[in-house]
PDB file of C-alpha atoms and ligand atoms in Angstrom:
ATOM      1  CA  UNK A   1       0.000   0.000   0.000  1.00  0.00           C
ATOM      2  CA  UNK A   2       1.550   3.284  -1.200  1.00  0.00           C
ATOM      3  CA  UNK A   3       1.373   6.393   1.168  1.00  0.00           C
ATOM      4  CA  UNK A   4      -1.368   8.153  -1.024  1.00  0.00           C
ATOM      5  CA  UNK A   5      -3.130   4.995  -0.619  1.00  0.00           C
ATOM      6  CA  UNK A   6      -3.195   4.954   2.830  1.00  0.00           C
ATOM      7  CA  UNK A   7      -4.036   8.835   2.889  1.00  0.00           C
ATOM      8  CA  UNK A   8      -7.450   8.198   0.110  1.00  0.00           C
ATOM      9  CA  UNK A   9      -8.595   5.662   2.308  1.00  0.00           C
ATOM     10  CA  UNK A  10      -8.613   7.527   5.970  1.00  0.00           C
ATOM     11  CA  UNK A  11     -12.161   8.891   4.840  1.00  0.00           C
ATOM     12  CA  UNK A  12     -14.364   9.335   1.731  1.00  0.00           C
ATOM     13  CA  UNK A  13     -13.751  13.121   1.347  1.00  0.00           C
ATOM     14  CA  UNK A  14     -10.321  14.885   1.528  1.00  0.00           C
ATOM     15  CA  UNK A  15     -11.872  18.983   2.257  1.00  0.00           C
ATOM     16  CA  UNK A  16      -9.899  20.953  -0.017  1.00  0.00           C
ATOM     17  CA  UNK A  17      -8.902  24.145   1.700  1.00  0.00           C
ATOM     18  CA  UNK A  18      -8.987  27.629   0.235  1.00  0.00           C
ATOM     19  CA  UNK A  19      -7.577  29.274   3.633  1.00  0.00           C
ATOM     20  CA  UNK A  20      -7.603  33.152   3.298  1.00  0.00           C
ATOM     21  CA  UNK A  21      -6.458  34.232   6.937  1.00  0.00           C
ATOM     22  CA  UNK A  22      -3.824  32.371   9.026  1.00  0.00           C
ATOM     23  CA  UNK A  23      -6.005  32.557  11.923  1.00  0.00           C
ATOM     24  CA  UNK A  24      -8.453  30.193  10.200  1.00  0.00           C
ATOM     25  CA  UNK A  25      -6.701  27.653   9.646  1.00  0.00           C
ATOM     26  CA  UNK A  26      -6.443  26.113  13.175  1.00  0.00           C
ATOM     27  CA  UNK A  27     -10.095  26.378  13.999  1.00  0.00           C
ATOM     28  CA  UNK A  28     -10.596  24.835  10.302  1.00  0.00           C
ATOM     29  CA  UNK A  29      -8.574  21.806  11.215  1.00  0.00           C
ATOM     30  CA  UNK A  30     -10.002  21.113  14.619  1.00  0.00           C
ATOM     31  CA  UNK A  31     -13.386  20.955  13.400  1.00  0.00           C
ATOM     32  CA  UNK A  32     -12.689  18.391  10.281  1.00  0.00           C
ATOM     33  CA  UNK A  33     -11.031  16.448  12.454  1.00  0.00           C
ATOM     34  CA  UNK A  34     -13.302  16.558  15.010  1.00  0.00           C
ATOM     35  CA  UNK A  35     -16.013  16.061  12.258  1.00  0.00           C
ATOM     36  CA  UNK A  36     -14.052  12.766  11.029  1.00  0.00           C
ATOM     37  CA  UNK A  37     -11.986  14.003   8.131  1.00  0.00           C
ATOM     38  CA  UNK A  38      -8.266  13.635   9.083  1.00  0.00           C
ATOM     39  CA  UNK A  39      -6.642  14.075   5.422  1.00  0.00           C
ATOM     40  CA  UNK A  40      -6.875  17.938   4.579  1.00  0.00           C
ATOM     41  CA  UNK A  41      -5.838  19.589   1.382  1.00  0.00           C
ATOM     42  CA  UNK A  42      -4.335  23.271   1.756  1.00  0.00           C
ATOM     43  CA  UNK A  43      -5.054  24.492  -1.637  1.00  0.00           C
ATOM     44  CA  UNK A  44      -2.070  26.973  -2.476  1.00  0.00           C
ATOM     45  CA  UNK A  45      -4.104  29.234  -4.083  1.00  0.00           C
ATOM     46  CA  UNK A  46      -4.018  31.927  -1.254  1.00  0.00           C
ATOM     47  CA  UNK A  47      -1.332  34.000   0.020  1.00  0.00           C
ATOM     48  CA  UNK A  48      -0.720  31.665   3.199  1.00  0.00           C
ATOM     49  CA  UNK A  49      -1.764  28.951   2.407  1.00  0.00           C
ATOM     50  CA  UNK A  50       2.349  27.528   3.458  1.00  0.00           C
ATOM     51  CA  UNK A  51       1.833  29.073   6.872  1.00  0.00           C
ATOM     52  CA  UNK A  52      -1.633  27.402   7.128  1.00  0.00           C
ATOM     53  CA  UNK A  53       0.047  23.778   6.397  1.00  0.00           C
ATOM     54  CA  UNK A  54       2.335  25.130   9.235  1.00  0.00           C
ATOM     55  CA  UNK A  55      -0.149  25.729  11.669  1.00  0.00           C
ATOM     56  CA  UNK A  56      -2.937  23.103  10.822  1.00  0.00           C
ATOM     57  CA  UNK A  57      -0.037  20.291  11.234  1.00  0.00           C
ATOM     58  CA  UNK A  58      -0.092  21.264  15.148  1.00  0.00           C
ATOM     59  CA  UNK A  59      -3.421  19.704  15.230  1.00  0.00           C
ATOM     60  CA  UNK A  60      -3.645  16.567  16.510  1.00  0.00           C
ATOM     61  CA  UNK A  61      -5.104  14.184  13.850  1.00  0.00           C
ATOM     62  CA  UNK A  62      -4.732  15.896  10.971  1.00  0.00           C
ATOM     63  CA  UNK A  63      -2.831  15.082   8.051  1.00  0.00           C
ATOM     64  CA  UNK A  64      -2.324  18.368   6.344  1.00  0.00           C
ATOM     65  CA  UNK A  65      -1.525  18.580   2.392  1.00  0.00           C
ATOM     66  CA  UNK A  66      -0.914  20.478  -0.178  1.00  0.00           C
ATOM     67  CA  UNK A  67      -2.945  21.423  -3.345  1.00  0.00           C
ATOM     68  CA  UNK A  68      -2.635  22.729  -5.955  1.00  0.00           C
ATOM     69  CA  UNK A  69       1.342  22.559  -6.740  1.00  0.00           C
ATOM     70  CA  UNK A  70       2.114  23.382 -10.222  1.00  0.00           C
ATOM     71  CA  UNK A  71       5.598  23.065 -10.468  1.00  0.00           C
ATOM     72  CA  UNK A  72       9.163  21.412  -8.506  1.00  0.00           C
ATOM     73  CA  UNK A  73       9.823  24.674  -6.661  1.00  0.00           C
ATOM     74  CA  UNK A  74       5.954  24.487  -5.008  1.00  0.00           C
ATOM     75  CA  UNK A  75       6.614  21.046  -4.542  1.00  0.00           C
ATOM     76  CA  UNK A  76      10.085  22.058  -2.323  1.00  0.00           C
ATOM     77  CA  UNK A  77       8.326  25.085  -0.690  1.00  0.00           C
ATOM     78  CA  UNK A  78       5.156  22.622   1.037  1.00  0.00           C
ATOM     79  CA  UNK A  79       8.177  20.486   1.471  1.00  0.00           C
ATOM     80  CA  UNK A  80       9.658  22.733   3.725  1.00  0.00           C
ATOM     81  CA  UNK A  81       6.481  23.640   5.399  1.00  0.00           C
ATOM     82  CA  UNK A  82       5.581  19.986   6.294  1.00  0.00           C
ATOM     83  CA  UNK A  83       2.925  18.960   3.844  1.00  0.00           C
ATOM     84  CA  UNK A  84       2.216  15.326   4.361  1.00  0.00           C
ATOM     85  CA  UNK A  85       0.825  14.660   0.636  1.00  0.00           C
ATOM     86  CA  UNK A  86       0.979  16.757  -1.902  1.00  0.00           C
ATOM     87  CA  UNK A  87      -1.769  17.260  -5.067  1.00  0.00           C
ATOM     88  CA  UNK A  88      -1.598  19.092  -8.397  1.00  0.00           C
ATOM     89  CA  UNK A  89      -4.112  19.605 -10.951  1.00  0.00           C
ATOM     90  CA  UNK A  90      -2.179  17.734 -13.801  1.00  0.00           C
ATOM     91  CA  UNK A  91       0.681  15.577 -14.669  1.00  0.00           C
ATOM     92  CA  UNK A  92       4.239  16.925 -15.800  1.00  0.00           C
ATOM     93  CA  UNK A  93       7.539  14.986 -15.690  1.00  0.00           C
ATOM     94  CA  UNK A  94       9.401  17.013 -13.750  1.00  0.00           C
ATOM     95  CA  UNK A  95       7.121  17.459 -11.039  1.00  0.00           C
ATOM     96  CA  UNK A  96       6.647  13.815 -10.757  1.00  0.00           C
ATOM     97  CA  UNK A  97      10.091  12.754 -10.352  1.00  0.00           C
ATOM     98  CA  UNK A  98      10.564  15.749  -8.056  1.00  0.00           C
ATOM     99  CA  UNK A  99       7.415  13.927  -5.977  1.00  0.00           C
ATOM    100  CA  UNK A 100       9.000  10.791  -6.453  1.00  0.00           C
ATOM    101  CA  UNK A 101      12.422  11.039  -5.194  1.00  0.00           C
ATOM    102  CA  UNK A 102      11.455  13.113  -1.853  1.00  0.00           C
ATOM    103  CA  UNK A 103       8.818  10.030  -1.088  1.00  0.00           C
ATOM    104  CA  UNK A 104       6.243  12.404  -0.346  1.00  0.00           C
ATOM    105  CA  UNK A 105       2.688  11.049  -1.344  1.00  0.00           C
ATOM    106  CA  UNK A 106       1.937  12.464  -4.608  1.00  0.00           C
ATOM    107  CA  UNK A 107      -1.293  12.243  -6.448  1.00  0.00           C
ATOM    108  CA  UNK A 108      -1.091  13.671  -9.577  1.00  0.00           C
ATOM    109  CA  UNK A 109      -4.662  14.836 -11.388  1.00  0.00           C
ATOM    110  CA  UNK A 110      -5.944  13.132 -14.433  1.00  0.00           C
ATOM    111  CA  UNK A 111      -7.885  13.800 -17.177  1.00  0.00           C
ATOM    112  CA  UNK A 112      -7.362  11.316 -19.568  1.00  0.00           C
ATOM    113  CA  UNK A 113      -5.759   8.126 -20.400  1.00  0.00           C
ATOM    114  CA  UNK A 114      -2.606   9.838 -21.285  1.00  0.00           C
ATOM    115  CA  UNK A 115      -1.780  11.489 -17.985  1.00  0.00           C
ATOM    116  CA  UNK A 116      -2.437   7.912 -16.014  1.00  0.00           C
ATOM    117  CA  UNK A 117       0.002   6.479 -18.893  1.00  0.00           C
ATOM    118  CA  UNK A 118       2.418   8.703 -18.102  1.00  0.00           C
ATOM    119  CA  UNK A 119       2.087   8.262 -14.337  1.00  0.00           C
ATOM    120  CA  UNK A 120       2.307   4.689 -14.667  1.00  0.00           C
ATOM    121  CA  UNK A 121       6.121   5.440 -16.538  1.00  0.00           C
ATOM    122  CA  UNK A 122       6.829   7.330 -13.138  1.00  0.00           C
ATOM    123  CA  UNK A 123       5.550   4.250 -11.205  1.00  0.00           C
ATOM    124  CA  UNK A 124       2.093   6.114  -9.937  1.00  0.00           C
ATOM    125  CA  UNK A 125      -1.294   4.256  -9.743  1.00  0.00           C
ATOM    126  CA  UNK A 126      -3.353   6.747  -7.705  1.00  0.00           C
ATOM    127  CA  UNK A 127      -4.630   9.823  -9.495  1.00  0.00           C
ATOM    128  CA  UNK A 128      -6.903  13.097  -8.390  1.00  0.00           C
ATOM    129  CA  UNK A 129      -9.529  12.946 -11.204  1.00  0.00           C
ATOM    130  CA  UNK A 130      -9.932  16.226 -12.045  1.00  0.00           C
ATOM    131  CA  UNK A 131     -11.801  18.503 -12.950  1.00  0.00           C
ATOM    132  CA  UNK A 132     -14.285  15.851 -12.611  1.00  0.00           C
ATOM    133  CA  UNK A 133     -17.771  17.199 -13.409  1.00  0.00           C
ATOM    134  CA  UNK A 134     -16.441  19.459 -16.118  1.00  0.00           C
ATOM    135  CA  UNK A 135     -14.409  16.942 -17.787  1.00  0.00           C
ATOM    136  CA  UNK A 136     -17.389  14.475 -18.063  1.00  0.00           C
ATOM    137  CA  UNK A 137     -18.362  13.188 -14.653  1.00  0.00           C
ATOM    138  CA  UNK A 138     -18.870   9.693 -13.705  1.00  0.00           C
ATOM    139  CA  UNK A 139     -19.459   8.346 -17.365  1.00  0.00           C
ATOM    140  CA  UNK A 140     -16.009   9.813 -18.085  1.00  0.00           C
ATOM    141  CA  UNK A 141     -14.240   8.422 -15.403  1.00  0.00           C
ATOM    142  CA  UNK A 142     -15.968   5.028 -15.829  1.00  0.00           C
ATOM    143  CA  UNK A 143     -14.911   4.733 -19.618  1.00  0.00           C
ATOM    144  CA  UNK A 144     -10.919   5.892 -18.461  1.00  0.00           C
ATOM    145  CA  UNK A 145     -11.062   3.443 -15.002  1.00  0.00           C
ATOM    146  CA  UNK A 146     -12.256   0.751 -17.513  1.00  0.00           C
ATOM    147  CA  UNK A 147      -8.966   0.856 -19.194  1.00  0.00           C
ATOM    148  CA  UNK A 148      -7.106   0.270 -16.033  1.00  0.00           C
ATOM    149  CA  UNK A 149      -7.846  -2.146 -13.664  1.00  0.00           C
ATOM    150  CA  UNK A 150      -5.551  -1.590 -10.740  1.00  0.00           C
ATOM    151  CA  UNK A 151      -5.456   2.355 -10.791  1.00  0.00           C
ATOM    152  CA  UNK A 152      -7.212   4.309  -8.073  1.00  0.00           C
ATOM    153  CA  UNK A 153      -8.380   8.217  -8.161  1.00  0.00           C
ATOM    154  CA  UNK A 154      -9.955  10.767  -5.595  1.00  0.00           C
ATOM    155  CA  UNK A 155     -12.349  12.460  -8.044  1.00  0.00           C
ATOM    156  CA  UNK A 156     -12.627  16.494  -7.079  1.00  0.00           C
ATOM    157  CA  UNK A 157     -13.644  19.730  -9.148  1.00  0.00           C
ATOM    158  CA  UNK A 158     -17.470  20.371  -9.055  1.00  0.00           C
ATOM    159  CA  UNK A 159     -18.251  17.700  -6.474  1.00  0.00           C
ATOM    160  CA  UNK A 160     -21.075  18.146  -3.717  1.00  0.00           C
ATOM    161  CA  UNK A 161     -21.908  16.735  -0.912  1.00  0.00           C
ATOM    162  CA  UNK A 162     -25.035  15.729  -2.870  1.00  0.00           C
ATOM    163  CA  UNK A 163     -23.012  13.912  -5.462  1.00  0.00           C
ATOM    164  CA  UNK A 164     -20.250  12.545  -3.628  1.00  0.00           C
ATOM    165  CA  UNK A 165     -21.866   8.761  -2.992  1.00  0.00           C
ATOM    166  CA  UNK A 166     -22.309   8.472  -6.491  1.00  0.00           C
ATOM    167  CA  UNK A 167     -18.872   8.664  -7.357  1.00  0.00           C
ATOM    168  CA  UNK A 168     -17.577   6.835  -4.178  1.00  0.00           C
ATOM    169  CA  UNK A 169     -20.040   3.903  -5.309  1.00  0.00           C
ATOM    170  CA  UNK A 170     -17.256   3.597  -8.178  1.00  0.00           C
ATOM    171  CA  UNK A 171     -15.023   0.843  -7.632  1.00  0.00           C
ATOM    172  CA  UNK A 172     -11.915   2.807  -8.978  1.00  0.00           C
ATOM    173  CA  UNK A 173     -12.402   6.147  -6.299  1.00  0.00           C
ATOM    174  CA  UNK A 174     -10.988   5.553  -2.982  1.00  0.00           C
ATOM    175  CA  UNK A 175     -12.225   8.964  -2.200  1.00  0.00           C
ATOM    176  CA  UNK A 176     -13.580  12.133  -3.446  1.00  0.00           C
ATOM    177  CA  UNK A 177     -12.339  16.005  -2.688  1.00  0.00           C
ATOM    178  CA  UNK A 178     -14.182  18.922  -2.568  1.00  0.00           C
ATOM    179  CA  UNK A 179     -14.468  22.346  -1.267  1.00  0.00           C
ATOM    180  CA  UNK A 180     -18.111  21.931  -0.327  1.00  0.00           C
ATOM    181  CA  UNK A 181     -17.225  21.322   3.433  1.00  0.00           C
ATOM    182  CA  UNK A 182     -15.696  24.532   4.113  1.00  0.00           C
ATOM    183  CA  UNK A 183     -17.709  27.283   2.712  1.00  0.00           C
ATOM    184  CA  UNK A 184     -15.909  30.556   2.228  1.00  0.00           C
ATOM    185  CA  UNK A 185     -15.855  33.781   5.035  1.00  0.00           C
ATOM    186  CA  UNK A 186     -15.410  33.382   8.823  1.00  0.00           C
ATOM    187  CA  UNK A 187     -15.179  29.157   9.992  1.00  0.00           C
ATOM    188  CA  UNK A 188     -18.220  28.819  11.670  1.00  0.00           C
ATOM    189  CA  UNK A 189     -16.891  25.792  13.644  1.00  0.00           C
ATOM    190  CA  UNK A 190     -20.183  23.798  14.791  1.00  0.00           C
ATOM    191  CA  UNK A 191     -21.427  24.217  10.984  1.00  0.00           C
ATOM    192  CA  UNK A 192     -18.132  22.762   9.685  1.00  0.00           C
ATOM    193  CA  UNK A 193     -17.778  19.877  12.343  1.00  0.00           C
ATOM    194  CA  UNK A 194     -21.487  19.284  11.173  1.00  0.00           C
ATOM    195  CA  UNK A 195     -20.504  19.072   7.390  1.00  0.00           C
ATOM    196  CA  UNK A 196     -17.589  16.490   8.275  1.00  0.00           C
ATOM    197  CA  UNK A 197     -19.467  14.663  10.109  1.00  0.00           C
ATOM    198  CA  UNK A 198     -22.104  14.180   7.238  1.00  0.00           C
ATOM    199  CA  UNK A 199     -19.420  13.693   4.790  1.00  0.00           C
ATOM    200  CA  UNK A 200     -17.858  11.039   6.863  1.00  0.00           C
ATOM    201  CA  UNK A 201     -20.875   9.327   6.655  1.00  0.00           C
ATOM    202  CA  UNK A 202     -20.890   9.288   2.955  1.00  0.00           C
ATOM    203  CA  UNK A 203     -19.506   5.786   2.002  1.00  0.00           C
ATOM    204  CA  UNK A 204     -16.631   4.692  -0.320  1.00  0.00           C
TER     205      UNK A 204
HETATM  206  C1  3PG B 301      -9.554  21.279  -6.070  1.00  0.00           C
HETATM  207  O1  3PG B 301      -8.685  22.107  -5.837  1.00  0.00           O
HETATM  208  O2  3PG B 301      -9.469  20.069  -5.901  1.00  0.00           O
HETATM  209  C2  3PG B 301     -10.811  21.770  -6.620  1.00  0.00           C
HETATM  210  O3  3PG B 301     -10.729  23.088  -6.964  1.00  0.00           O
HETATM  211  C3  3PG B 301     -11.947  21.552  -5.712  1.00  0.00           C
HETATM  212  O4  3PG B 301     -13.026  21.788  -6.479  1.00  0.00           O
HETATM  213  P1  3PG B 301     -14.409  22.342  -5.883  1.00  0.00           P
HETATM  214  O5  3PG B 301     -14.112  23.693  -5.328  1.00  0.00           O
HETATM  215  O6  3PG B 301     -15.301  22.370  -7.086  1.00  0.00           O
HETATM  216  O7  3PG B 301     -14.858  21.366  -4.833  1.00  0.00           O
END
């Protein structure tokens, strides 16, 4: 069992994380956790987003990633600031080997039977399916898993907590990511704790 393996299967959504202000994140964390999502995705989209991996890695439980990393010198940066797993939206060589050779769980997204080709030629099996509603939705990934039989994704882009158990009733998706579970503005604590706890209910 690789590391992203073990990561995917902790619960059947990974929140993905757009955190705005540092003193957010902490609260954030406590309440997925508490809500029964350990695995959380730090999208790098915001300005501290590395300080938020920082800080929401002092929370007991939580395993605190990275999203979003476009290139090897994002990959060294959540390095440095303790990211556990790391995401991106695509595939690229570089960046793979980069992932590769500092052992950090990498999944890689996928859109096509090209990008898990070339992640199987850097030894990957696990991919972030994405953007999954806009680049077909469950038909899509169906016709692409068909193709491989051992490979494993996390579908996210467009998800809700609506849709989610139809894509974890895919045999292929481990788990599914999504931004649903954290709405945007001041962390209202209770209401997030709520929304794990519902989405840790959903089954894979
Ligand atoms: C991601 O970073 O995985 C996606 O942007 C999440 O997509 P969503 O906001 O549509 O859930």
């Amino acid at each position: 069992m690789s590391g992203i393996d073990a990561i995917m299967r902790l619960a059947p959504v990974i929140p993905v994380l757009m955190i705005e202000r540092l003193e957010d994140a902490v609260p954030i964390a406590e309440a997925l956790v508490a809500g029964g999502l350990p695995a959380l995705e730090v999208t790098l989209r915001t300005a501290c987003a590395l300080d938020a991996i920082k800080a929401m890695k002092q929370v007991k439980g939580a395993v605190v990633g990275a999203g979003m990393v476009l290139d090897v010198q994002q990959l060294l940066e959540t390095l440095e600031a303790g990211a556990e797993f790391v995401t991106s939206p695509g595939i690229g060589r570089s960046l793979g080997q980069a992932a590769q050779s500092a052992e950090i769980p990498y999944l890689p997204g996928a859109a096509n039977a090209s990008d898990i080709m070339l992640g199987f030629e850097l030894g990957l099996s696990h991919f972030k399916f994405f953007p999954a509603e806009a680049n077909g939705g469950i038909p899509a990934l169906k016709a692409i898993a068909a193709a491989f039989g051992k490979v494993r994704f996390c579908p996210a882009g467009g998800i809700t907590h609506g849709t989610a158990g139809n894509w974890l009733a895919l045999e292929s998706v481990l788990c599914v990511g999504g931004s649903w579970v954290v709405p945007r503005g001041a962390p209202d604590k209770h209401a997030i704790e709520g929304a794990a706890r519902a989405a840790r209910a959903l089954h894979a």
